Coordinates of C-alpha atoms in Angstrom, one line a residue:
X267 CA 20.4 16.0 1.5
X268 CA 18.4 19.1 1.9
X269 CA 15.6 18.7 4.6
X270 CA 12.0 19.1 2.7
X271 CA 9.8 19.1 5.7
X272 CA 6.6 18.9 2.9
X273 CA 7.9 15.5 1.1
X274 CA 8.6 12.2 2.2
X275 CA 11.8 12.0 3.9
X276 CA 13.2 15.4 2.4
X277 CA 12.0 13.7 -1.4
X278 CA 13.5 16.1 -4.4
X279 CA 11.3 16.8 -7.1
X280 CA 13.4 15.1 -10.2
X281 CA 10.6 13.5 -11.8
X282 CA 13.1 12.6 -14.7
X283 CA 15.6 11.3 -12.8
X284 CA 13.7 9.2 -10.5
X285 CA 13.1 5.5 -10.9
X286 CA 10.3 5.4 -7.9
X287 CA 7.9 8.1 -7.7
X288 CA 5.8 8.8 -4.6
X289 CA 2.3 10.2 -4.9
X290 CA -0.6 10.9 -2.3
X291 CA -4.7 9.9 -3.0
X292 CA -6.0 11.5 -0.1
X293 CA -9.3 9.9 -1.1
X294 CA -11.7 9.6 2.1
X295 CA -15.2 9.1 0.4
X296 CA -16.9 5.6 1.1
X297 CA -15.4 5.8 4.5
X298 CA -18.2 4.3 6.8
X299 CA -16.7 4.3 10.5
X300 CA -13.9 6.9 10.8
X301 CA -13.3 9.4 8.6
X302 CA -9.9 11.4 8.2
X303 CA -7.9 9.2 5.6
X304 CA -7.5 12.0 3.5
X305 CA -4.9 13.4 5.7
X306 CA -2.9 10.4 5.8
X307 CA -0.7 11.1 2.7
X308 CA 0.3 14.0 4.6
X309 CA 0.7 12.7 7.9
X310 CA 3.0 10.0 6.4
X311 CA 5.3 12.5 5.0
X312 CA 5.7 14.7 8.1
X313 CA 6.3 11.6 10.5
X314 CA 8.8 10.2 7.8
X315 CA 11.0 13.4 9.4
X316 CA 11.7 11.3 12.5
X317 CA 13.4 8.4 10.3
X318 CA 17.0 8.1 9.2
X319 CA 17.6 7.4 5.5
X320 CA 19.6 5.1 6.9
X321 CA 17.9 1.5 7.2
X322 CA 19.9 -0.6 10.2
X323 CA 18.0 -3.8 9.7
X324 CA 18.6 -3.6 5.8
X325 CA 22.1 -2.0 6.0
X326 CA 20.8 0.1 3.2
X327 CA 20.5 3.9 2.5
X328 CA 17.6 6.1 1.0
X329 CA 20.2 8.6 -0.3
X330 CA 21.6 6.4 -2.8
X331 CA 17.9 6.1 -4.2
X332 CA 16.6 8.3 -7.2
X333 CA 13.2 9.2 -5.8
X334 CA 10.8 12.0 -5.8
X335 CA 8.0 13.1 -4.0
X336 CA 5.1 14.2 -6.6
X337 CA 2.7 15.8 -3.9
X338 CA -0.9 15.1 -3.9
X339 CA -3.2 14.0 -6.7
X340 CA -6.1 16.4 -7.0
X341 CA -9.3 14.6 -6.4
X342 CA -12.7 16.0 -7.2
X343 CA -14.6 16.2 -4.1
X344 CA -17.6 13.9 -3.9
X345 CA -17.2 12.0 -7.2
X346 CA -15.6 8.8 -6.9
X347 CA -15.6 7.8 -10.5
X348 CA -13.7 10.7 -11.3
X349 CA -11.6 10.6 -8.4
X350 CA -10.5 6.6 -9.6
X351 CA -10.1 8.0 -13.1
X352 CA -7.4 10.4 -11.9
X353 CA -5.5 8.0 -10.0
X354 CA -5.7 5.4 -12.7
X355 CA -3.9 8.2 -15.1
X356 CA -1.5 9.3 -12.9
X357 CA -0.2 5.5 -12.2
X358 CA -0.6 4.5 -15.3
X359 CA 1.4 7.1 -16.6
X360 CA 4.4 6.7 -14.1
X361 CA 4.4 2.9 -15.0
X362 CA 4.3 3.6 -19.0
X363 CA 7.4 5.6 -18.0
X364 CA 9.2 3.1 -16.3
X365 CA 8.7 4.5 -12.5
X366 CA 7.7 1.9 -9.9
X367 CA 4.4 4.2 -8.4
X368 CA 4.3 4.2 -4.2
X369 CA 0.8 5.4 -3.4
X370 CA 0.0 7.2 -0.1
X371 CA -3.7 6.5 0.8
X372 CA -6.4 7.3 1.5
X373 CA -9.0 4.9 1.9
X374 CA -8.0 1.2 0.5
X375 CA -10.4 2.0 -2.7
X376 CA -7.4 4.1 -4.1
X377 CA -5.7 0.4 -4.7
X378 CA -8.4 -0.3 -7.5
X379 CA -7.1 2.4 -10.2
X380 CA -3.9 1.9 -9.0
X381 CA -3.7 -1.8 -9.7
X382 CA -5.4 -1.6 -12.9
X383 CA -3.2 0.9 -14.1
X384 CA -0.3 -1.6 -13.2
X385 CA -2.2 -4.6 -14.6
X386 CA -2.2 -3.0 -18.0
X387 CA 1.6 -3.4 -18.4
X388 CA 1.7 -6.5 -16.3
X389 CA -1.0 -8.8 -17.3
X390 CA 0.3 -11.7 -15.4
X391 CA 0.3 -9.5 -12.4
X392 CA -0.5 -10.4 -8.5
X393 CA -1.4 -9.0 -5.9
X394 CA 0.0 -9.0 -2.5
X395 CA -3.0 -7.8 0.3
X396 CA -2.1 -7.2 3.9
X397 CA -4.8 -6.2 5.9
X398 CA -7.1 -6.9 8.9
X399 CA -10.5 -7.3 6.3
X400 CA -11.0 -8.9 3.5
X401 CA -12.6 -6.5 1.5
X402 CA -14.4 -8.9 -0.6
X403 CA -18.2 -7.9 -0.5
X404 CA -20.0 -7.6 -3.8
X405 CA -21.3 -4.3 -2.5
X406 CA -21.6 -2.1 0.5
X407 CA -23.9 0.7 1.3
X408 CA -25.5 0.7 -1.6
X409 CA -22.3 0.8 -4.1
X410 CA -20.2 -1.7 -5.8
X411 CA -17.4 0.8 -5.0
X412 CA -16.0 0.8 -1.4
X413 CA -13.2 0.5 0.5
X414 CA -15.0 -2.8 1.4
X415 CA -15.3 -4.0 -2.0
X416 CA -11.9 -3.3 -3.0
X417 CA -10.2 -6.6 -3.5
X418 CA -13.4 -8.2 -5.1
X419 CA -13.3 -5.7 -7.5
X420 CA -9.6 -6.3 -8.0
X421 CA -9.6 -10.0 -7.8
X422 CA -12.7 -9.6 -10.7
X423 CA -9.6 -7.9 -12.9
X424 CA -6.8 -10.1 -12.3
X425 CA -8.7 -13.6 -12.2
X426 CA -9.0 -16.4 -9.8
X427 CA -5.9 -17.1 -7.6
X428 CA -4.2 -13.8 -8.4
X429 CA -5.0 -12.2 -5.1
X430 CA -2.9 -13.5 -1.9
X431 CA -4.8 -12.1 0.9
X432 CA -2.7 -12.2 4.7
X433 CA -3.5 -11.1 8.0
X434 CA -7.0 -11.3 7.4
X435 CA -9.1 -11.3 10.7
X436 CA -12.2 -10.0 9.9
X437 CA -14.7 -11.2 7.5
X438 CA -18.4 -12.2 6.6
X439 CA -19.2 -15.5 5.3
X440 CA -20.1 -14.0 2.1
X441 CA -16.6 -12.6 1.8
X442 CA -15.3 -16.0 2.6
X443 CA -17.6 -17.8 0.5
X444 CA -16.1 -15.7 -2.7
X445 CA -12.5 -16.1 -1.3
X446 CA -12.9 -19.8 -1.5
X447 CA -13.0 -19.7 -5.2
X448 CA -10.7 -16.6 -6.1
X449 CA -8.1 -15.5 -3.6
X450 CA -5.8 -17.1 -1.3
X451 CA -7.0 -15.8 1.9
X452 CA -5.0 -16.7 5.0
X453 CA -5.8 -15.5 8.4
X454 CA -4.5 -13.7 11.6
X455 CA -0.7 -14.3 10.6
X456 CA 1.4 -12.6 7.9
X457 CA 4.9 -13.8 8.0
X458 CA 4.6 -17.5 8.5
X459 CA 1.6 -17.5 5.4
X460 CA 4.1 -15.4 3.6
X461 CA 6.5 -17.8 3.5
X462 CA 4.2 -20.4 2.4
X463 CA 3.6 -19.0 -0.9
X464 CA 6.7 -16.6 -1.4
X465 CA 7.8 -19.4 -3.9
X466 CA 4.5 -19.0 -5.9
X467 CA 5.7 -15.0 -6.2
X468 CA 8.9 -15.5 -7.9
X469 CA 9.6 -14.6 -11.1
X470 CA 5.9 -12.5 -11.4
X471 CA 5.3 -9.1 -11.2
X472 CA 3.9 -8.1 -7.7
X473 CA 2.0 -5.6 -6.5
X474 CA 1.5 -5.1 -2.6
X475 CA -1.1 -3.4 -1.0
X476 CA -0.6 -3.0 2.8
X477 CA -3.4 -1.5 4.5
X478 CA -1.8 -0.2 8.0
X479 CA -4.6 -1.7 10.2
X480 CA -3.6 -5.1 9.3
X481 CA -0.8 -4.1 12.3
X482 CA -3.0 -4.1 16.2
X483 CA -4.4 -1.0 17.0
X484 CA -2.3 -1.0 20.4
X485 CA 0.7 -0.3 18.1
X486 CA -1.1 1.6 15.1
X487 CA -4.5 3.4 16.5
X488 CA -4.9 5.8 13.9
X489 CA -6.4 3.7 11.2
X490 CA -10.1 4.1 9.3
X491 CA -11.3 0.8 10.9
X492 CA -9.3 -0.7 14.0
X493 CA -9.9 -4.6 14.4
X494 CA -8.2 -6.1 17.5
X495 CA -6.0 -9.0 17.4
X496 CA -3.3 -7.8 14.6
X497 CA 0.2 -8.5 14.2
X498 CA 2.8 -6.4 15.7
X499 CA 5.0 -3.9 13.8
X500 CA 7.9 -6.4 14.5
X501 CA 5.9 -9.0 12.4
X502 CA 5.1 -6.3 9.8
X503 CA 8.2 -5.5 9.1
X504 CA 9.9 -9.2 9.2
X505 CA 7.4 -9.7 6.4
X506 CA 8.2 -6.9 4.5
X507 CA 12.1 -7.6 4.3
X508 CA 11.5 -11.1 3.0
X509 CA 10.0 -9.3 -0.1
X510 CA 13.6 -8.9 -1.1
X511 CA 14.5 -10.5 -4.3
X512 CA 10.5 -10.4 -5.7
X513 CA 9.6 -8.0 -8.6
X514 CA 8.2 -5.4 -7.3
X515 CA 6.0 -3.2 -9.5
X516 CA 3.7 -1.2 -7.4
X517 CA 2.9 -0.3 -3.6
X518 CA 0.1 1.0 -2.1
X519 CA 0.0 1.8 1.9
X520 CA -3.3 2.8 2.7
X521 CA -6.0 3.5 5.7
X522 CA -3.5 5.8 7.5
X523 CA -6.0 7.9 9.7
X524 CA -3.9 10.5 11.8
X525 CA -7.1 12.2 13.4
X526 CA -7.1 9.1 15.6
X527 CA -3.7 8.8 16.2
X528 CA -2.2 11.6 18.7
X529 CA 1.5 9.9 19.2
X530 CA 1.4 9.4 15.2
X531 CA 2.1 5.5 15.7
X532 CA 0.4 4.6 12.2
X533 CA 1.7 7.1 10.1
X534 CA 5.3 6.7 11.7
X535 CA 5.0 2.7 10.9
X536 CA 3.8 3.4 7.2
X537 CA 6.8 5.6 6.5
X538 CA 9.2 3.1 8.0
X539 CA 8.0 0.4 5.8
X540 CA 8.2 2.6 3.0
X541 CA 11.9 3.3 3.6
X542 CA 12.7 -0.4 3.8
X543 CA 10.8 -1.0 0.8
X544 CA 12.6 1.4 -1.4
X545 CA 15.6 -0.1 -0.6
X546 CA 14.2 -3.7 -1.3
X547 CA 13.5 -2.4 -4.5
X548 CA 16.4 -0.6 -5.4
X549 CA 18.6 -3.5 -4.3
X550 CA 16.7 -5.8 -6.7
X551 CA 17.0 -3.5 -9.4
X552 CA 20.7 -3.6 -8.9
X553 CA 20.8 -0.1 -7.6
X554 CA 24.6 0.5 -6.7
X555 CA 25.8 1.8 -2.8
X556 CA 22.1 0.8 -1.7

């Protein structure tokens, strides 16, 4: 494969032949603590060059998968609603043309328009949310559209019981009250709760939204809002591998902030997770040679 350092693992630009399409959404507007997630897509692409196309754990090869990287969505600076509309439009086009959208964030708010677009094509959509934070506030700093409110907005769109939240270790009382009625929230761990809920996801279209801060900041310091006592990269990857067999219809990996990660640990982990997900998805689709 020709190495193209500005794309994910040297991905080509053959959109028509691609079944999986990566696209960056470097939104960084409602961040309240550590700005810099706008550079997340670029960092994930750059650190992906450290990886092999072949996955030793899955014994699958990314070179057997027709995927492309479209670069970043052009987002209007300072206009949250317009930026969300732009993301929704791109993802809607991808899903409508039979592609698996893989969104590189960017703050977590980018998940909202992506999930809205996918839900339009899959009315029975369920969302698997891996995160340190519940993100269920009704509003934050005076706005209902924020990285801290995103999963509440998603739950309101999908309806009660359609959002599965794993690894949560930070939330306030209001968020927990909302979760009891609207979401399936599991604290701290990811792998064991996922084994519990996995049977409920079988046969349903699943959108995976991964906030990389679900991992402990000792292993992934480059995030927008770090939270101690998280999971290890090993637990995250073990969970990702058990997604095999589910119907993935959309993916995003968000909150990578390279400004606080000199070693590039968070974007490198994000890149590895994406590689594994692409191989898992391709196998479920019956792609030969994967």
